[in-house]
JSON list of C-alpha atoms and ligand atoms in Angstrom, two decimals:
[
{"chain": "X", "resi": 278, "resn": "MET", "atom": "CA", "xyz": [103.08, 68.50, 179.19]},
{"chain": "X", "resi": 279, "resn": "THR", "atom": "CA", "xyz": [99.78, 69.49, 180.69]},
{"chain": "X", "resi": 280, "resn": "ASP", "atom": "CA", "xyz": [96.29, 68.93, 179.30]},
{"chain": "X", "resi": 281, "resn": "ASP", "atom": "CA", "xyz": [95.76, 72.60, 178.65]},
{"chain": "X", "resi": 282, "resn": "THR", "atom": "CA", "xyz": [93.23, 72.83, 175.74]},
{"chain": "X", "resi": 283, "resn": "ASN", "atom": "CA", "xyz": [93.98, 76.46, 174.86]},
{"chain": "X", "resi": 284, "resn": "VAL", "atom": "CA", "xyz": [97.35, 75.49, 173.42]},
{"chain": "X", "resi": 285, "resn": "THR", "atom": "CA", "xyz": [97.54, 74.10, 169.90]},
{"chain": "X", "resi": 286, "resn": "ARG", "atom": "CA", "xyz": [100.62, 72.35, 168.60]},
{"chain": "X", "resi": 287, "resn": "PHE", "atom": "CA", "xyz": [102.51, 74.04, 165.83]},
{"chain": "X", "resi": 288, "resn": "PRO", "atom": "CA", "xyz": [101.87, 73.76, 162.85]},
{"chain": "X", "resi": 289, "resn": "GLY", "atom": "CA", "xyz": [98.47, 72.55, 163.84]},
{"chain": "X", "resi": 290, "resn": "GLN", "atom": "CA", "xyz": [96.84, 69.22, 163.77]},
{"chain": "X", "resi": 291, "resn": "ALA", "atom": "CA", "xyz": [94.57, 69.96, 160.84]},
{"chain": "X", "resi": 292, "resn": "GLU", "atom": "CA", "xyz": [95.08, 67.89, 157.69]},
{"chain": "X", "resi": 293, "resn": "LEU", "atom": "CA", "xyz": [96.47, 69.66, 154.65]},
{"chain": "X", "resi": 294, "resn": "PRO", "atom": "CA", "xyz": [93.89, 71.16, 152.32]},
{"chain": "X", "resi": 295, "resn": "PRO", "atom": "CA", "xyz": [93.52, 69.58, 148.95]},
{"chain": "X", "resi": 296, "resn": "CYS", "atom": "CA", "xyz": [96.26, 70.43, 146.55]},
{"chain": "X", "resi": 297, "resn": "PRO", "atom": "CA", "xyz": [95.03, 73.31, 144.34]},
{"chain": "X", "resi": 298, "resn": "MET", "atom": "CA", "xyz": [97.07, 72.17, 141.33]},
{"chain": "X", "resi": 299, "resn": "GLU", "atom": "CA", "xyz": [97.10, 68.98, 139.33]},
{"chain": "X", "resi": 300, "resn": "ILE", "atom": "CA", "xyz": [99.25, 67.98, 136.40]},
{"chain": "X", "resi": 301, "resn": "LYS", "atom": "CA", "xyz": [97.27, 66.09, 133.81]},
{"chain": "X", "resi": 302, "resn": "ARG", "atom": "CA", "xyz": [99.44, 63.29, 132.34]},
{"chain": "X", "resi": 303, "resn": "ARG", "atom": "CA", "xyz": [98.92, 61.31, 129.25]},
{"chain": "X", "resi": 304, "resn": "ASP", "atom": "CA", "xyz": [98.93, 57.58, 129.44]},
{"chain": "X", "resi": 305, "resn": "ASN", "atom": "CA", "xyz": [100.93, 57.01, 126.30]},
{"chain": "X", "resi": 306, "resn": "PHE", "atom": "CA", "xyz": [104.05, 58.87, 125.25]},
{"chain": "X", "resi": 307, "resn": "CYS", "atom": "CA", "xyz": [103.90, 60.51, 121.91]},
{"chain": "X", "resi": 308, "resn": "ASN", "atom": "CA", "xyz": [106.73, 62.24, 120.14]},
{"chain": "X", "resi": 309, "resn": "HIS", "atom": "CA", "xyz": [104.34, 64.05, 117.97]},
{"chain": "X", "resi": 310, "resn": "PRO", "atom": "CA", "xyz": [105.51, 62.84, 114.58]},
{"chain": "X", "resi": 311, "resn": "ALA", "atom": "CA", "xyz": [103.10, 65.01, 112.52]},
{"chain": "X", "resi": 312, "resn": "ILE", "atom": "CA", "xyz": [101.37, 68.23, 113.27]},
{"chain": "X", "resi": 313, "resn": "ARG", "atom": "CA", "xyz": [98.31, 70.06, 112.02]},
{"chain": "X", "resi": 314, "resn": "LEU", "atom": "CA", "xyz": [98.27, 73.83, 111.84]},
{"chain": "X", "resi": 315, "resn": "ASP", "atom": "CA", "xyz": [94.98, 75.63, 112.39]},
{"chain": "X", "resi": 316, "resn": "ASP", "atom": "CA", "xyz": [95.03, 78.99, 110.52]},
{"chain": "X", "resi": 317, "resn": "HIS", "atom": "CA", "xyz": [91.80, 80.17, 112.18]},
{"chain": "X", "resi": 318, "resn": "SER", "atom": "CA", "xyz": [92.86, 79.71, 115.74]},
{"chain": "X", "resi": 319, "resn": "ARG", "atom": "CA", "xyz": [96.59, 80.06, 115.02]},
{"chain": "X", "resi": 320, "resn": "THR", "atom": "CA", "xyz": [97.39, 76.94, 116.98]},
{"chain": "X", "resi": 321, "resn": "MET", "atom": "CA", "xyz": [99.04, 73.59, 116.27]},
{"chain": "X", "resi": 322, "resn": "GLU", "atom": "CA", "xyz": [98.25, 70.15, 117.38]},
{"chain": "X", "resi": 323, "resn": "CYS", "atom": "CA", "xyz": [99.69, 66.66, 117.05]},
{"chain": "X", "resi": 324, "resn": "THR", "atom": "CA", "xyz": [97.73, 64.60, 114.43]},
{"chain": "X", "resi": 325, "resn": "THR", "atom": "CA", "xyz": [98.47, 61.41, 116.34]},
{"chain": "X", "resi": 326, "resn": "CYS", "atom": "CA", "xyz": [97.55, 62.21, 119.99]},
{"chain": "X", "resi": 327, "resn": "GLY", "atom": "CA", "xyz": [95.62, 65.49, 119.47]},
{"chain": "X", "resi": 328, "resn": "ALA", "atom": "CA", "xyz": [97.81, 67.42, 121.98]},
{"chain": "X", "resi": 329, "resn": "ALA", "atom": "CA", "xyz": [97.84, 71.17, 121.64]},
{"chain": "X", "resi": 330, "resn": "LEU", "atom": "CA", "xyz": [101.45, 72.21, 120.99]},
{"chain": "X", "resi": 331, "resn": "ASP", "atom": "CA", "xyz": [103.16, 75.49, 121.71]},
{"chain": "X", "resi": 332, "resn": "PRO", "atom": "CA", "xyz": [104.41, 76.70, 118.33]},
{"chain": "X", "resi": 333, "resn": "TYR", "atom": "CA", "xyz": [107.59, 78.27, 119.72]},
{"chain": "X", "resi": 334, "resn": "ASP", "atom": "CA", "xyz": [108.49, 75.23, 121.74]},
{"chain": "X", "resi": 335, "resn": "PHE", "atom": "CA", "xyz": [107.86, 72.95, 118.71]},
{"chain": "X", "resi": 336, "resn": "LEU", "atom": "CA", "xyz": [109.95, 75.21, 116.48]},
{"chain": "X", "resi": 337, "resn": "ARG", "atom": "CA", "xyz": [112.76, 75.46, 119.02]},
{"chain": "X", "resi": 338, "resn": "SER", "atom": "CA", "xyz": [112.84, 71.72, 119.52]},
{"chain": "X", "resi": 339, "resn": "ASN", "atom": "CA", "xyz": [113.00, 71.16, 115.81]},
{"chain": "X", "resi": 340, "resn": "ALA", "atom": "CA", "xyz": [115.70, 73.79, 115.46]},
{"chain": "X", "resi": 341, "resn": "ALA", "atom": "CA", "xyz": [117.82, 72.05, 118.15]},
{"chain": "X", "resi": 342, "resn": "LEU", "atom": "CA", "xyz": [117.25, 68.78, 116.29]},
{"chain": "X", "resi": 343, "resn": "LEU", "atom": "CA", "xyz": [118.42, 70.22, 113.02]},
{"chain": "X", "resi": 344, "resn": "GLN", "atom": "CA", "xyz": [121.37, 71.90, 114.62]},
{"chain": "X", "resi": 345, "resn": "ASN", "atom": "CA", "xyz": [122.44, 68.63, 116.11]},
{"chain": "X", "resi": 346, "resn": "ALA", "atom": "CA", "xyz": [121.95, 66.86, 112.71]},
{"chain": "X", "resi": 347, "resn": "TRP", "atom": "CA", "xyz": [124.18, 69.41, 111.04]},
{"chain": "X", "resi": 348, "resn": "GLN", "atom": "CA", "xyz": [126.84, 69.10, 113.65]},
{"chain": "X", "resi": 349, "resn": "SER", "atom": "CA", "xyz": [126.70, 65.30, 113.38]},
{"chain": "X", "resi": 350, "resn": "HIS", "atom": "CA", "xyz": [126.92, 65.55, 109.62]},
{"chain": "X", "resi": 351, "resn": "THR", "atom": "CA", "xyz": [130.06, 67.70, 109.86]},
{"chain": "X", "resi": 352, "resn": "ILE", "atom": "CA", "xyz": [131.61, 65.23, 112.36]},
{"chain": "X", "resi": 353, "resn": "VAL", "atom": "CA", "xyz": [130.75, 62.23, 110.17]},
{"chain": "X", "resi": 354, "resn": "THR", "atom": "CA", "xyz": [132.07, 63.91, 107.06]},
{"chain": "X", "resi": 355, "resn": "ASP", "atom": "CA", "xyz": [135.36, 64.75, 108.79]},
{"chain": "X", "resi": 356, "resn": "ASP", "atom": "CA", "xyz": [135.65, 61.15, 110.04]},
{"chain": "X", "resi": 357, "resn": "LEU", "atom": "CA", "xyz": [134.91, 59.82, 106.56]},
{"chain": "X", "resi": 358, "resn": "LYS", "atom": "CA", "xyz": [137.58, 62.06, 104.99]},
{"chain": "X", "resi": 359, "resn": "ARG", "atom": "CA", "xyz": [140.10, 60.98, 107.60]},
{"chain": "X", "resi": 360, "resn": "LEU", "atom": "CA", "xyz": [139.23, 57.28, 107.12]},
{"chain": "X", "resi": 361, "resn": "ARG", "atom": "CA", "xyz": [139.54, 57.55, 103.25]},
{"chain": "X", "resi": 362, "resn": "GLU", "atom": "CA", "xyz": [142.96, 59.01, 103.61]},
{"chain": "X", "resi": 363, "resn": "ARG", "atom": "CA", "xyz": [143.89, 56.21, 105.97]},
{"chain": "X", "resi": 364, "resn": "VAL", "atom": "CA", "xyz": [142.59, 53.59, 103.58]},
{"chain": "X", "resi": 365, "resn": "ALA", "atom": "CA", "xyz": [144.60, 55.12, 100.78]},
{"chain": "X", "resi": 366, "resn": "GLN", "atom": "CA", "xyz": [147.69, 55.00, 103.02]},
{"chain": "X", "resi": 367, "resn": "LEU", "atom": "CA", "xyz": [147.07, 51.36, 103.89]},
{"chain": "X", "resi": 368, "resn": "LYS", "atom": "CA", "xyz": [146.59, 50.35, 100.23]},
{"chain": "X", "resi": 369, "resn": "LYS", "atom": "CA", "xyz": [149.92, 51.91, 99.38]},
{"chain": "X", "resi": 370, "resn": "GLU", "atom": "CA", "xyz": [151.48, 50.06, 102.31]},
{"chain": "X", "resi": 371, "resn": "GLU", "atom": "CA", "xyz": [149.87, 46.85, 101.13]},
{"chain": "X", "resi": 372, "resn": "VAL", "atom": "CA", "xyz": [151.30, 47.24, 97.64]},
{"chain": "X", "resi": 373, "resn": "ARG", "atom": "CA", "xyz": [154.73, 48.01, 99.05]},
{"chain": "X", "resi": 374, "resn": "LEU", "atom": "CA", "xyz": [154.67, 45.04, 101.44]},
{"chain": "X", "resi": 375, "resn": "LYS", "atom": "CA", "xyz": [153.49, 42.67, 98.74]},
{"chain": "X", "resi": 376, "resn": "GLY", "atom": "CA", "xyz": [156.40, 43.83, 96.52]},
{"chain": "X", "resi": 377, "resn": "ARG", "atom": "CA", "xyz": [158.80, 43.35, 99.40]},
{"chain": "X", "resi": 378, "resn": "ILE", "atom": "CA", "xyz": [157.42, 39.76, 100.00]},
{"chain": "X", "resi": 379, "resn": "GLY", "atom": "CA", "xyz": [157.88, 38.92, 96.30]},
{"chain": "X", "resi": 380, "resn": "THR", "atom": "CA", "xyz": [161.37, 40.18, 96.36]},
{"chain": "X", "resi": 381, "resn": "LEU", "atom": "CA", "xyz": [162.28, 38.28, 99.55]},
{"chain": "X", "resi": 382, "resn": "LYS", "atom": "CA", "xyz": [160.67, 35.04, 98.04]},
{"chain": "X", "resi": 383, "resn": "LYS", "atom": "CA", "xyz": [162.82, 35.38, 94.86]},
{"chain": "X", "resi": 384, "resn": "LYS", "atom": "CA", "xyz": [165.95, 35.98, 96.93]},
{"chain": "X", "resi": 385, "resn": "LEU", "atom": "CA", "xyz": [165.08, 33.01, 99.18]},
{"chain": "X", "resi": 386, "resn": "GLU", "atom": "CA", "xyz": [164.60, 30.78, 96.14]},
{"chain": "X", "resi": 387, "resn": "SER", "atom": "CA", "xyz": [167.91, 31.79, 94.59]},
{"chain": "X", "resi": 388, "resn": "ASP", "atom": "CA", "xyz": [169.80, 31.37, 97.92]},
{"chain": "X", "resi": 389, "resn": "VAL", "atom": "CA", "xyz": [168.38, 27.88, 98.64]},
{"chain": "X", "resi": 390, "resn": "VAL", "atom": "CA", "xyz": [171.13, 25.28, 98.91]},
{"chain": "X", "resi": 391, "resn": "VAL", "atom": "CA", "xyz": [169.99, 21.73, 98.57]},
{"chain": "X", "resi": 392, "resn": "VAL", "atom": "CA", "xyz": [171.57, 19.60, 101.30]},
{"chain": "X", "resi": 393, "resn": "ARG", "atom": "CA", "xyz": [171.65, 15.84, 100.55]},
{"chain": "X", "resi": 394, "resn": "PRO", "atom": "CA", "xyz": [172.30, 13.26, 103.14]},
{"chain": "X", "resi": 395, "resn": "ALA", "atom": "CA", "xyz": [175.86, 11.89, 102.99]},
{"chain": "X", "resi": 396, "resn": "ALA", "atom": "CA", "xyz": [176.26, 8.49, 101.22]},
{"chain": "X", "resi": 397, "resn": "LYS", "atom": "CA", "xyz": [177.00, 5.58, 103.39]},
{"chain": "M", "resi": 172, "resn": "ZN", "atom": "ZN1", "xyz": [101.44, 63.51, 119.73]}
]
């Protein structure tokens, strides 16, 4: 390569300009446990961290949370019903097996033959 100063290297040797955008991040995470509605400005903010919240996003997030809770409730209710039926079956089986054990013990006691050692 020659030392021709009329030629610049692609994409150029200049440094990048400063980034025109910046994301402001909070130091501490907040799940916004309580909100405050401002009727005058029609905005909402977190009472803990003071963050301005988008009402639609907040409502959508809570709707998804409630929907998941309802689905979980249905699943748990169905599981509970199934487990109660299983416990009822097991209790019947326990009673049946205890009766069978009692019957077998009585039969065993009546069938016992005492064997004595032979006299010398
Ligand atoms: Zn917050």
